[in-house]
Coordinates of C-alpha atoms in Angstrom, one line a residue:
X1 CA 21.3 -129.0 -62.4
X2 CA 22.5 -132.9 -62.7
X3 CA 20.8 -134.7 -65.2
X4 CA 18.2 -136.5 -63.8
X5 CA 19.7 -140.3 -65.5
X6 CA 22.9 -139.7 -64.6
X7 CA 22.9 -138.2 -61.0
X8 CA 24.0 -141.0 -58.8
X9 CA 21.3 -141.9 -55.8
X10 CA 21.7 -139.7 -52.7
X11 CA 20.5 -139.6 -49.2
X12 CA 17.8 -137.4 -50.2
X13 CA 16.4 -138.5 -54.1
X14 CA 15.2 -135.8 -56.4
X15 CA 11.8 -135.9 -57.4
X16 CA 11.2 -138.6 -60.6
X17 CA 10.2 -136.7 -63.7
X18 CA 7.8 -138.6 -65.4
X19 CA 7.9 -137.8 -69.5
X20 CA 4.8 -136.7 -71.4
X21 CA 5.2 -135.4 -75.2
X22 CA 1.3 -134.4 -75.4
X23 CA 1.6 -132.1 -72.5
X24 CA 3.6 -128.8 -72.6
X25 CA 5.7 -127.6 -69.1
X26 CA 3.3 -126.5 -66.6
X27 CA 5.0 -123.0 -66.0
X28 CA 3.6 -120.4 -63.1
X29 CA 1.2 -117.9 -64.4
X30 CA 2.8 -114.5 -65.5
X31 CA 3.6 -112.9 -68.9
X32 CA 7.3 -113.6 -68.1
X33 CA 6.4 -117.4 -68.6
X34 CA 3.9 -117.0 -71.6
X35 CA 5.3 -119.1 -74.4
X36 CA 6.0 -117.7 -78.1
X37 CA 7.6 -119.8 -80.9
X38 CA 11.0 -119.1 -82.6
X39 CA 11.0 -121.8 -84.9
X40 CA 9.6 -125.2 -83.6
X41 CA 11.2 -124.0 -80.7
X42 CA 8.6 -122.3 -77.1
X43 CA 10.4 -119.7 -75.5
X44 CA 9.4 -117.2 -72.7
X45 CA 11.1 -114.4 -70.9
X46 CA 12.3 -115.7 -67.8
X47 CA 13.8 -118.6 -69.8
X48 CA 17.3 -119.5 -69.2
X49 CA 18.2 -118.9 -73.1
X50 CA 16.2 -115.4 -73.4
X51 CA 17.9 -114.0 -69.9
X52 CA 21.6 -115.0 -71.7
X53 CA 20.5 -113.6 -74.9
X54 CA 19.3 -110.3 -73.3
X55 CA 22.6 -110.4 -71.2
X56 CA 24.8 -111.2 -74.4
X57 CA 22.8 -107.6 -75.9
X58 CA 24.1 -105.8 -72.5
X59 CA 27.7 -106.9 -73.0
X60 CA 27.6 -106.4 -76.8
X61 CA 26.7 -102.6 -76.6
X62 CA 29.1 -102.0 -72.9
X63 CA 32.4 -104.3 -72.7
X64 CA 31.9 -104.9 -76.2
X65 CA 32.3 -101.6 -77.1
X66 CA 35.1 -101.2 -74.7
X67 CA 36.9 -104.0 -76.5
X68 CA 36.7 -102.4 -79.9
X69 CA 38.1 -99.2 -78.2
X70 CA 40.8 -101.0 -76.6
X71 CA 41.8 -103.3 -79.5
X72 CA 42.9 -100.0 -81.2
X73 CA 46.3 -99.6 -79.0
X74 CA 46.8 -96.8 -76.4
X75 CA 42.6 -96.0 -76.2
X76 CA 42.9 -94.8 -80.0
X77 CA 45.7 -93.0 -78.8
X78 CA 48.9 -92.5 -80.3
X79 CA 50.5 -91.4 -76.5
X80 CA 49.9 -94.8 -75.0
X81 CA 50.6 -93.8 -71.6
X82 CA 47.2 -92.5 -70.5
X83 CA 45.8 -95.4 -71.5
X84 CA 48.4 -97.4 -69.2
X85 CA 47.7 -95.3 -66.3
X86 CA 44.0 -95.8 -66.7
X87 CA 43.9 -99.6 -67.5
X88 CA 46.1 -99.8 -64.5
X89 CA 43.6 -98.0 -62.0
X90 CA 40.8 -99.8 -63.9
X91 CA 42.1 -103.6 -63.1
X92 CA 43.3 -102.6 -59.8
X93 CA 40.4 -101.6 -58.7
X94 CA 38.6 -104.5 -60.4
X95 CA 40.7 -106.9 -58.8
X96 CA 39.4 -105.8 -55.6
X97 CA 35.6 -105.1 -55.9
X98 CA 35.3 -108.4 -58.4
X99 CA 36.4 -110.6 -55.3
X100 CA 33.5 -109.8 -53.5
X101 CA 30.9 -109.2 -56.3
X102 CA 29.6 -112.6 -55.9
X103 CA 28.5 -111.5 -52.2
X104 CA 27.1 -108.1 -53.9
X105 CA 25.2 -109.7 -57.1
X106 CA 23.5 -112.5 -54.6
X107 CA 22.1 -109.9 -52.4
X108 CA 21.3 -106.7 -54.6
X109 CA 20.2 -109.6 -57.4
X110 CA 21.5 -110.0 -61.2
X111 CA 19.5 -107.3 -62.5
X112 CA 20.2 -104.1 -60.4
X113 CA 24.0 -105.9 -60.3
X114 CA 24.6 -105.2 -63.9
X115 CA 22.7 -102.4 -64.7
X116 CA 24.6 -100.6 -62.5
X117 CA 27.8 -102.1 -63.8
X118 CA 27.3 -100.4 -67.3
X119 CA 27.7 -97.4 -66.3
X120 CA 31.1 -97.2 -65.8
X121 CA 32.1 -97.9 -69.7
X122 CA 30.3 -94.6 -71.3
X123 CA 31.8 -92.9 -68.7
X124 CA 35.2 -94.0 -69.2
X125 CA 35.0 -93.8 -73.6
X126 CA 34.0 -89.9 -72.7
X127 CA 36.9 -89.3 -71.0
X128 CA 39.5 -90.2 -74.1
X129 CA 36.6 -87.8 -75.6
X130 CA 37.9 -85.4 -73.5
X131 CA 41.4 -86.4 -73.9
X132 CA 41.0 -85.6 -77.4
X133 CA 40.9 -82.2 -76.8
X134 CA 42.4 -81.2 -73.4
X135 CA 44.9 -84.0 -72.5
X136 CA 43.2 -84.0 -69.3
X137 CA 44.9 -87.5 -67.6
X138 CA 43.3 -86.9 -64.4
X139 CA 39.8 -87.6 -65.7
X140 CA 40.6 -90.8 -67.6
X141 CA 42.7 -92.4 -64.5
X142 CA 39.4 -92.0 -62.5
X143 CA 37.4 -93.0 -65.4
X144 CA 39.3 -96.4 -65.3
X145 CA 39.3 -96.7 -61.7
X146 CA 35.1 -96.5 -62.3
X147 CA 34.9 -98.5 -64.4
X148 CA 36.7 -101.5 -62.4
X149 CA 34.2 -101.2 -59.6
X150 CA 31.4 -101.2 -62.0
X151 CA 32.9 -103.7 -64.5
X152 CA 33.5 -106.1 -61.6
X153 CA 30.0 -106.4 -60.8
X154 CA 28.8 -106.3 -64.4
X155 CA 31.0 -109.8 -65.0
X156 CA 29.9 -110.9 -62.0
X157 CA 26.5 -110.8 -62.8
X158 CA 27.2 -111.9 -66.7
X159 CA 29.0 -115.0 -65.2
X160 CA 26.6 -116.3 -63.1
X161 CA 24.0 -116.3 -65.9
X162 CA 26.2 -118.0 -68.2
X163 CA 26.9 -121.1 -66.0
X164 CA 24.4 -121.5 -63.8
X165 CA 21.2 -121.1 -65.8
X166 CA 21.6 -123.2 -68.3
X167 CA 21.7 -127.3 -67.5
X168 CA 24.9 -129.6 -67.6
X169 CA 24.3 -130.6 -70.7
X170 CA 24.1 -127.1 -72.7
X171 CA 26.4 -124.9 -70.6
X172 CA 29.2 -125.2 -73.6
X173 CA 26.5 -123.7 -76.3
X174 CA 25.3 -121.2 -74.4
X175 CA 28.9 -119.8 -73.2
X176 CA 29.5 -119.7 -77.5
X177 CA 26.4 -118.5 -77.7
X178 CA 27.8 -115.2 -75.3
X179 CA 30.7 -114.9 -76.7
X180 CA 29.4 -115.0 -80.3
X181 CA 26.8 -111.9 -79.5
X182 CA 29.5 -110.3 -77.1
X183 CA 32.5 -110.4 -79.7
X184 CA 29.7 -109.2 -82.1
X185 CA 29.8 -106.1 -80.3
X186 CA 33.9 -105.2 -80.5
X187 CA 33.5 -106.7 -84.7
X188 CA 30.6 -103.8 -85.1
X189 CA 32.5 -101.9 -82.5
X190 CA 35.6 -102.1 -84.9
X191 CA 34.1 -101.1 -87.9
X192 CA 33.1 -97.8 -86.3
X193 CA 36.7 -96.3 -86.0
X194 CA 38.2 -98.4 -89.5
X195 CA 35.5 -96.3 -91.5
X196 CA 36.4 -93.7 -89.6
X197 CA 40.3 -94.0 -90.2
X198 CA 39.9 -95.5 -93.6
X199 CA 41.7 -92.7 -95.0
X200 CA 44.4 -91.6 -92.0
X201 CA 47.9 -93.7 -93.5
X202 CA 49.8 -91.9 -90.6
X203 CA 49.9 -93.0 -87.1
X204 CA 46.9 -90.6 -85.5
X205 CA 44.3 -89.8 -82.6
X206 CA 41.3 -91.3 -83.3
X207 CA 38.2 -88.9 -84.5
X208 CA 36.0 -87.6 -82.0
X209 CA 32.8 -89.1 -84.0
X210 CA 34.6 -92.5 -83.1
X211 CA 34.4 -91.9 -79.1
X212 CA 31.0 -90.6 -79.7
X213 CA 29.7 -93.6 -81.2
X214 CA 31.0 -95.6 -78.3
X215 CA 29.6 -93.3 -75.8
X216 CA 25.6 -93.6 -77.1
X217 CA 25.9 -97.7 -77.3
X218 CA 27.5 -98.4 -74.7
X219 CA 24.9 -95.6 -72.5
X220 CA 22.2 -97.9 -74.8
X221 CA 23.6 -101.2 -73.1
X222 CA 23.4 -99.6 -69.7
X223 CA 19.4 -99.1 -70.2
X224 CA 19.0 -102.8 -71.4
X225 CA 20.4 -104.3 -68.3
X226 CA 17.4 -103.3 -66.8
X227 CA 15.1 -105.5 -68.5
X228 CA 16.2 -108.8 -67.2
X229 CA 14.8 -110.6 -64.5
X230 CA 16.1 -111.7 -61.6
X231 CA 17.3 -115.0 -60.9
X232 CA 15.0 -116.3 -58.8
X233 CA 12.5 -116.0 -61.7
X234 CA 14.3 -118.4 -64.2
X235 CA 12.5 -121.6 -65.1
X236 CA 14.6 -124.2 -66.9
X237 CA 12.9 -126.5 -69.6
X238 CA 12.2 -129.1 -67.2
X239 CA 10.5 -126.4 -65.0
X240 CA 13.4 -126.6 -62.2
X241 CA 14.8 -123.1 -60.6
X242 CA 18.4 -121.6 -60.4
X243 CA 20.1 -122.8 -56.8
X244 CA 20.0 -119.5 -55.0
X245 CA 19.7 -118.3 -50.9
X246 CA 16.2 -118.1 -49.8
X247 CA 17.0 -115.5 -47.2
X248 CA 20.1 -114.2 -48.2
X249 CA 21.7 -111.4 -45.9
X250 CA 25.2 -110.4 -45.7
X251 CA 26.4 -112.2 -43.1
X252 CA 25.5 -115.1 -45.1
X253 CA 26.7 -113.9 -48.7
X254 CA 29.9 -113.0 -47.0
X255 CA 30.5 -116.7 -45.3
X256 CA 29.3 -118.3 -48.2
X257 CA 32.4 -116.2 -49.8
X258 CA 34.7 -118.1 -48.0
X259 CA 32.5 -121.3 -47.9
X260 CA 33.6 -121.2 -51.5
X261 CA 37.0 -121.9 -51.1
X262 CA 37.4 -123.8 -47.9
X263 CA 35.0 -126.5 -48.7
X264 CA 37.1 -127.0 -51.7
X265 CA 40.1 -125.9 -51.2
X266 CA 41.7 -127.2 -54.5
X267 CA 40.0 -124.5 -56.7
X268 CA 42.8 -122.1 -55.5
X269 CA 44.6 -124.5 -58.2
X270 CA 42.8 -122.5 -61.2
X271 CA 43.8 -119.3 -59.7
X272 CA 47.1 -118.9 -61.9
X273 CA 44.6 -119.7 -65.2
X274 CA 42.2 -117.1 -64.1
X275 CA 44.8 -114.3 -63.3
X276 CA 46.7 -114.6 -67.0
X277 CA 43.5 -114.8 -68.4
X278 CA 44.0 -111.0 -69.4
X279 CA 47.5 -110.2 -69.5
X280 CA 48.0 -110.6 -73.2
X281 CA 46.1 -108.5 -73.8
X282 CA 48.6 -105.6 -73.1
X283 CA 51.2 -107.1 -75.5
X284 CA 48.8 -108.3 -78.4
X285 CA 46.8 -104.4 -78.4
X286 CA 49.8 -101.9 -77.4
X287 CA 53.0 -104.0 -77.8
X288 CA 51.9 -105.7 -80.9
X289 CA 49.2 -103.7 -82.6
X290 CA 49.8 -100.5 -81.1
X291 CA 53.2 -99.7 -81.7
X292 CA 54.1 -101.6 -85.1
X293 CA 50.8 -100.4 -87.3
X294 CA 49.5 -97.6 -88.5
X295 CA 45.6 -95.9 -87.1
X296 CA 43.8 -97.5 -90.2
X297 CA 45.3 -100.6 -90.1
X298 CA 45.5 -101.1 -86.6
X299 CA 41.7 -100.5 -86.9
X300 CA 41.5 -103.7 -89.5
X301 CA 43.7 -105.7 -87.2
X302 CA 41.0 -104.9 -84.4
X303 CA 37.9 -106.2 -86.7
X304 CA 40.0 -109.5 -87.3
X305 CA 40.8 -110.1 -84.1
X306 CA 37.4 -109.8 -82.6
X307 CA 36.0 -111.5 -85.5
X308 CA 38.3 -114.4 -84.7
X309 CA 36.9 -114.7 -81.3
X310 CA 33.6 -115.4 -82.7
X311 CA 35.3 -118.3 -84.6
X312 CA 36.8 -119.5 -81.4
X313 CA 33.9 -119.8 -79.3
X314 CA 31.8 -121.8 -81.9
X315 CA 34.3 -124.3 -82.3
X316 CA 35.3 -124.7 -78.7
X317 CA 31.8 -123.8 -77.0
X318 CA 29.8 -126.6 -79.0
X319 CA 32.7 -129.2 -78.8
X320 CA 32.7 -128.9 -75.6
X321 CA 29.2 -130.3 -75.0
X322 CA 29.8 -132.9 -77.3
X323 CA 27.1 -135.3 -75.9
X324 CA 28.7 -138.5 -77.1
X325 CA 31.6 -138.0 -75.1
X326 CA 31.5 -138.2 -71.2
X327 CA 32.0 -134.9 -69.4
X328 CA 35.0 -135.8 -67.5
X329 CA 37.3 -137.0 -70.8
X330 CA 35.8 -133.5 -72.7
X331 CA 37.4 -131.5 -70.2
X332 CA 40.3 -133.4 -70.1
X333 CA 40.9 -133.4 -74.2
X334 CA 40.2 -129.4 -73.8
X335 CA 43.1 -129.3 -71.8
X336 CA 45.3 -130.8 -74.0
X337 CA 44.2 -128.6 -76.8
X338 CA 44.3 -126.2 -74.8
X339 CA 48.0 -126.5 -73.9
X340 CA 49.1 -127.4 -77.5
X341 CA 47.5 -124.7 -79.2
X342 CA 49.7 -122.3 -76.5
X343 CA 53.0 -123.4 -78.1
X344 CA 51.8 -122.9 -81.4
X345 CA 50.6 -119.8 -81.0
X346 CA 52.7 -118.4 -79.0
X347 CA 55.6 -119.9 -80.6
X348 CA 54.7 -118.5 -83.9
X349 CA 54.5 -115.1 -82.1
X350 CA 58.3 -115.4 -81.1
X351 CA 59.3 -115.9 -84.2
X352 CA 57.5 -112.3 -85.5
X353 CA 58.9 -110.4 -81.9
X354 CA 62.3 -111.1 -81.9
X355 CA 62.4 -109.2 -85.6
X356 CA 60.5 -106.1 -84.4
X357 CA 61.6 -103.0 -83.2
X358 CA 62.6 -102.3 -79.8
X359 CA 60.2 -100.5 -77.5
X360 CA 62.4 -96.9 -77.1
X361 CA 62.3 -96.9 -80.9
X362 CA 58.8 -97.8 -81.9
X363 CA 57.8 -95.5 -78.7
X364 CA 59.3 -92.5 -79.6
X365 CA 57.4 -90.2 -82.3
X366 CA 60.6 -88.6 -83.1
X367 CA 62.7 -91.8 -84.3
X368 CA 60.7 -91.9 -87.6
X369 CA 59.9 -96.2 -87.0
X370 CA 58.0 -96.9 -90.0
X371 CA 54.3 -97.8 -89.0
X372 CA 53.2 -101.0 -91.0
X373 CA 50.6 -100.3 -93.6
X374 CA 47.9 -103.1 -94.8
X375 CA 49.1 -101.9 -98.5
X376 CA 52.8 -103.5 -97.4
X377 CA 51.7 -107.2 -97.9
X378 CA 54.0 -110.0 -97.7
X379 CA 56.0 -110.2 -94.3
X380 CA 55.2 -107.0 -93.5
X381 CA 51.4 -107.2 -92.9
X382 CA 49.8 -110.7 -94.3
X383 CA 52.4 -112.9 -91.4
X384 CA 51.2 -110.4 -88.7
X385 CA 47.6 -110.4 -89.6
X386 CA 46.9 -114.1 -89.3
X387 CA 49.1 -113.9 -86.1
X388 CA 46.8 -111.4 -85.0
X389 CA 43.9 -113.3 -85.5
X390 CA 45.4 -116.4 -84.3
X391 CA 45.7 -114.8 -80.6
X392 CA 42.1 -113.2 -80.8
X393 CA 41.4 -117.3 -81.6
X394 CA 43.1 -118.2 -78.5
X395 CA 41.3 -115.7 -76.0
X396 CA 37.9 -117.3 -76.9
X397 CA 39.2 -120.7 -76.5
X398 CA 40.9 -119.8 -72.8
X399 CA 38.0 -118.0 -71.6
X400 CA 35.2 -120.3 -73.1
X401 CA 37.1 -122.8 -71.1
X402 CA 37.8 -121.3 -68.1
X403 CA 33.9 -120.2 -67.9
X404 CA 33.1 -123.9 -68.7
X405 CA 35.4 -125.8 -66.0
X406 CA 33.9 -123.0 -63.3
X407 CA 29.9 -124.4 -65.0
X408 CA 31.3 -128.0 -64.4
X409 CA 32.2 -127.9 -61.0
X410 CA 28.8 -126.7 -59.5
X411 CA 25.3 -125.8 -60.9
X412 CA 24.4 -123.5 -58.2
X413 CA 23.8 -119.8 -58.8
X414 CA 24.9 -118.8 -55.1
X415 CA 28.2 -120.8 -55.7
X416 CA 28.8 -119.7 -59.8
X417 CA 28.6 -115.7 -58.5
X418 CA 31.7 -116.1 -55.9
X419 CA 33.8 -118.5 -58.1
X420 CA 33.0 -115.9 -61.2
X421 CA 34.0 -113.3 -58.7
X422 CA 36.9 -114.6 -58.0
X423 CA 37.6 -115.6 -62.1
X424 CA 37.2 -111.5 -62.4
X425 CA 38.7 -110.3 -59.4
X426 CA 42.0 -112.3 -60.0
X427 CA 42.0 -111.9 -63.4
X428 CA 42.1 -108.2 -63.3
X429 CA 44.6 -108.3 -60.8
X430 CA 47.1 -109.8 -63.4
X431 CA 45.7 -107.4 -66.0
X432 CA 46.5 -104.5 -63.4
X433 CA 50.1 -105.8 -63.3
X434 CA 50.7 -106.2 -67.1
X435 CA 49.4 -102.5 -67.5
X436 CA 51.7 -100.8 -65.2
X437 CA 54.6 -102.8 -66.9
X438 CA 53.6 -101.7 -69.9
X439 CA 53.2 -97.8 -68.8
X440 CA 56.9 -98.1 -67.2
X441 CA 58.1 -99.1 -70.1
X442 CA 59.2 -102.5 -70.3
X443 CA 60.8 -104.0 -73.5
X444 CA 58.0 -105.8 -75.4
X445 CA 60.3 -108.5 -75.5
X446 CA 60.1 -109.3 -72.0
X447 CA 56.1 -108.7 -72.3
X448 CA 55.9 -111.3 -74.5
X449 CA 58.0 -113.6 -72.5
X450 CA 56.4 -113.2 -69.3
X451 CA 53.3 -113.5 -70.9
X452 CA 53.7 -116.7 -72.9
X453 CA 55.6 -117.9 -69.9
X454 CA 52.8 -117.2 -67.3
X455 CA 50.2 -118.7 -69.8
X456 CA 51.8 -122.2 -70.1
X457 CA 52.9 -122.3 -66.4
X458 CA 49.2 -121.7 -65.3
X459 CA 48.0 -124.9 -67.6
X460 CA 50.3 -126.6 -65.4
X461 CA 49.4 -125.9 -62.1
X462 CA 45.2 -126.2 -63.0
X463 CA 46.0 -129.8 -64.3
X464 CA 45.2 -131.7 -61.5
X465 CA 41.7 -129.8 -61.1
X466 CA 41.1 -130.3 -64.6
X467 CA 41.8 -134.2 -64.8
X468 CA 40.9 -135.5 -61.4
X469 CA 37.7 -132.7 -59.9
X470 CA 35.6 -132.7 -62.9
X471 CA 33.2 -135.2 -62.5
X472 CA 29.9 -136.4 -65.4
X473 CA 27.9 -134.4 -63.6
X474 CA 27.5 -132.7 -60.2
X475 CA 24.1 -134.0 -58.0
X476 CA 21.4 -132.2 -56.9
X477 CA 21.8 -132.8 -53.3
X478 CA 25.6 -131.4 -53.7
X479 CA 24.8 -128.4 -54.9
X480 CA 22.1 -127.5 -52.5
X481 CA 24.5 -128.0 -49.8
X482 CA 25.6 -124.5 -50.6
X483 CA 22.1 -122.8 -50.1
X484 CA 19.3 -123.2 -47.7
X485 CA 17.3 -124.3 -50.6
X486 CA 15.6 -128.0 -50.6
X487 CA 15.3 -130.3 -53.4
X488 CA 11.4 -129.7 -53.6
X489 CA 12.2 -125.9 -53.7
X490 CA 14.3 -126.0 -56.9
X491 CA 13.7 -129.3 -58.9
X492 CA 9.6 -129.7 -60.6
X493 CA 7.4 -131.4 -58.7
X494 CA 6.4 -134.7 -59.5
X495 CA 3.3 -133.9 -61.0
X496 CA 5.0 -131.8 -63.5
X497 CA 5.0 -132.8 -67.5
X498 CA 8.0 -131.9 -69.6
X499 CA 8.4 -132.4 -72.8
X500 CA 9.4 -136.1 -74.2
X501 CA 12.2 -134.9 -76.4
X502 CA 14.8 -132.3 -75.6
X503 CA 14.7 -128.7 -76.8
X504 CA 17.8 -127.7 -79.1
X505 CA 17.4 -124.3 -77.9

């Protein structure tokens, strides 16, 4: 919601605040709006900062999980393919149902959206259980296909947490704030399968204690997701309420869906960001780690890459609400960061790919490729390593971006589900593509290529969005022009105290 100073005035004004430090919020009665101090800081449940935290557990224990299973190359798999065939089913299916999750998490609601949506990641960590011991491919295709319609809505859901229910001024923090507790969940994830491997120098399976551990947290994360609250609960700091449909049906959900684009038609511009938003991921865990490392020490690259996410989203979640700075030039110096750290990155990475082994060498378990060891030092391992890191830096900075330009362009919940749906839909789509390339074999040469290439290009294209559609803040009025909601039906009434100095939370 705009900032009450800095909205400009509007055909219909939102109600004056009037400031009172003696006088807490007046919040409606309920235990899920009893206060309880952390700190010198009042919380209560259906608080905008305790719904992300309790979302941020959810992700930990499910797509956290998954990540740290993923991060190990080929599912913790030394055959790759299943893995390919079942990432590909997963993301094409995504890239479908996470177009119209927005339309499914406005009408079933948040909760019930994302509980349901953790279901599909236990299933799909018991099928490489199952792998393990009957090479059954069948059963891990569908369990990736699963887990794209369930993992669509589960983002979904996530996303419109993260960007709607916090205000303007704080949407940066709590997106690290995410991303810290999510990436948390792949680091502990990590560890699970390094001590398990700690002693395995050859290129093996994974242990079936490993897929076991996944399986109970991520069933654990599942259960959480049903102690949030729906959105229509949420009261901000200042008392105000999320921007939602009053009487939401599916007629409506479903125009709004397309409301979304053709009232502004230039988001279509930050399509290309959101669909490479995934596809490096297929180089950087099989092409990379997968096929140059061996199972322990792809299991340490795993817990430094995820760790470096967590480093990633501080720096570039905080700076981002930098309050000194007006919104506008923030998101245009993230930009430019953006696109130069690319071409360091990335250009470092060409200089360790074009040395490496080709694909039908390093792919083949009879060629005897020597699998790099974390004992090998030097060029070998240290060079790699910090590479390794540096791109696990790089996916926090991109998505902590991506998730902050979609917060900066509108405040309402209705709106933030379909443009995070589309975010997940279209990213998948390009992770769907990059998967099948990978399971047909293509040289990781051209991976990385196409990859970098796609990247950079898509910086390009979003530019204009970027520099000339993100505004100081976004008004009241212009929000509610996507719901049937009125400015007395969202903001605190007049009559309502906050608090004189702003909460840190």
């Amino acid at each position: 919601m705009a900032d009450a100073k800095q909205a400009p005035e509007t055909a219909t004004a939102a109600p004056e605040l009037r400031s009172d430090p003696g006088e807490p919020i007046q919040r409606p009665p309920g235990w899920m709006y009893k206060g309880f101090k952390v700190g010198k800081k009042e919380l209560w449940y259906a608080s905008p900062i305790v719904q992300l935290l309790l979302v941020a557990m959810v992700c930990f224990l499910c797509p956290g999980m998954f990540n740290a299973l993923g991060g190990l190359g080929g599912g913790g798999q030394v055959d790759k393919t299943a893995q390919d065939d079942a990432s590909t089913a997963l993301y094409s299916t995504f890239a479908v149902v996470g177009f119209f999750s927005g339309t499914i998490a406005n009408m079933l609601g948040v909760k019930a959206t994302l509980a349901f949506g953790g279901l599909g990641y236990c299933i799909y960590a018991a099928s490489f259980l199952s792998y393990n011991h009957n090479q059954n491919r069948g059963f891990v295709v569908f369990a990736g296909a699963f887990l794209g319609i369930t993992a669509g809505l589960l983002w979904t859901a996530q996303g419109t947490i993260m960007v709607s229910y916090p205000p303007e001024s704080k949407k940066g923090r709590y997106i690290s704030y995410f991303w810290i507790i999510f990436n948390l969940g792949a680091v502990i994830g990590a560890l699970v399968p390094l001590g398990q491997n700690v002693n395995a120098t050859g290129n093996t399976n994974v242990t079936d204690g490993t897929y076991i551990g996944f399986i109970v947290l991520m069933i654990c994360g599942a259960l959480l997701a049903l102690a949030l609250c729906n959105a229509d609960k949420v009261r901000r700091e200042d008392g105000s309420k999320v921007i939602l449909m009053k009487n939401p049906s599916w007629l409506t959900e479903i125009k709004g869906l397309f409301e979304t684009i053709t009232t502004a038609p230039w988001v279509i511009l930050l399509f290309p960001m959101f669909f490479v938003s995934n596809i490096f991921y297929t180089y950087q865990q099989n092409d990379m780690n997968g096929a140059h490392f061996n199972t322990r020490t792809r299991a340490l690259n795993n817990l430094l890459y995820w760790t470096s996410q967590i480093f990633g989203a501080v720096l570039f979640g905080f700076s981002l609400d930098t309050a000194s700075v007006r919104r506008s030039i923030r998101a245009k110096v993230s930009f430019i960061v953006l696109f130069s750290i690319t071409f360091v990155i990335w250009g470092g990475g060409y200089a360790w790919q074009k040395k490496q082994t080709p694909r039908e060498i390093a792919d083949d378990p009879n060629s005897g490729d020597y699998k790099v060891d974390w004992t090998d030092g030097g060029e070998l391992f240290i060079g790699p390593m910090f590479l390794y890191m540096f791109y696990g830096f790089f996916d926090a900075a991109w998505q902590s971006c991506i998730y902050w330009y979609i917060g900066a362009l509108s405040n309402s919940g209705r709106k933030a589900a379909n443009l995070t749906g589309f975010y997940k839909g279209i990213q998948s789509a390009g992770a769907a593509v990059f998967w099948r390339l990978d399971g047909l074999g293509t040289s990781f040469n051209t991976m990385f290529g196409a990859t970098w290439g796609l990247v950079a290009g898509s910086l390009v294209i979003a530019a204009p969005v970027i520099f000339l559609r993100i505004k100081d803040t976004v008004p009241l009025e212009e929000d509610l022009k996507f719901s049937d909601e009125t400015v007395e039906d969202v903001a605190p009434a007049k009559d309502v105290t906050v608090l004189g100095k702003e909460s840190a939370v």
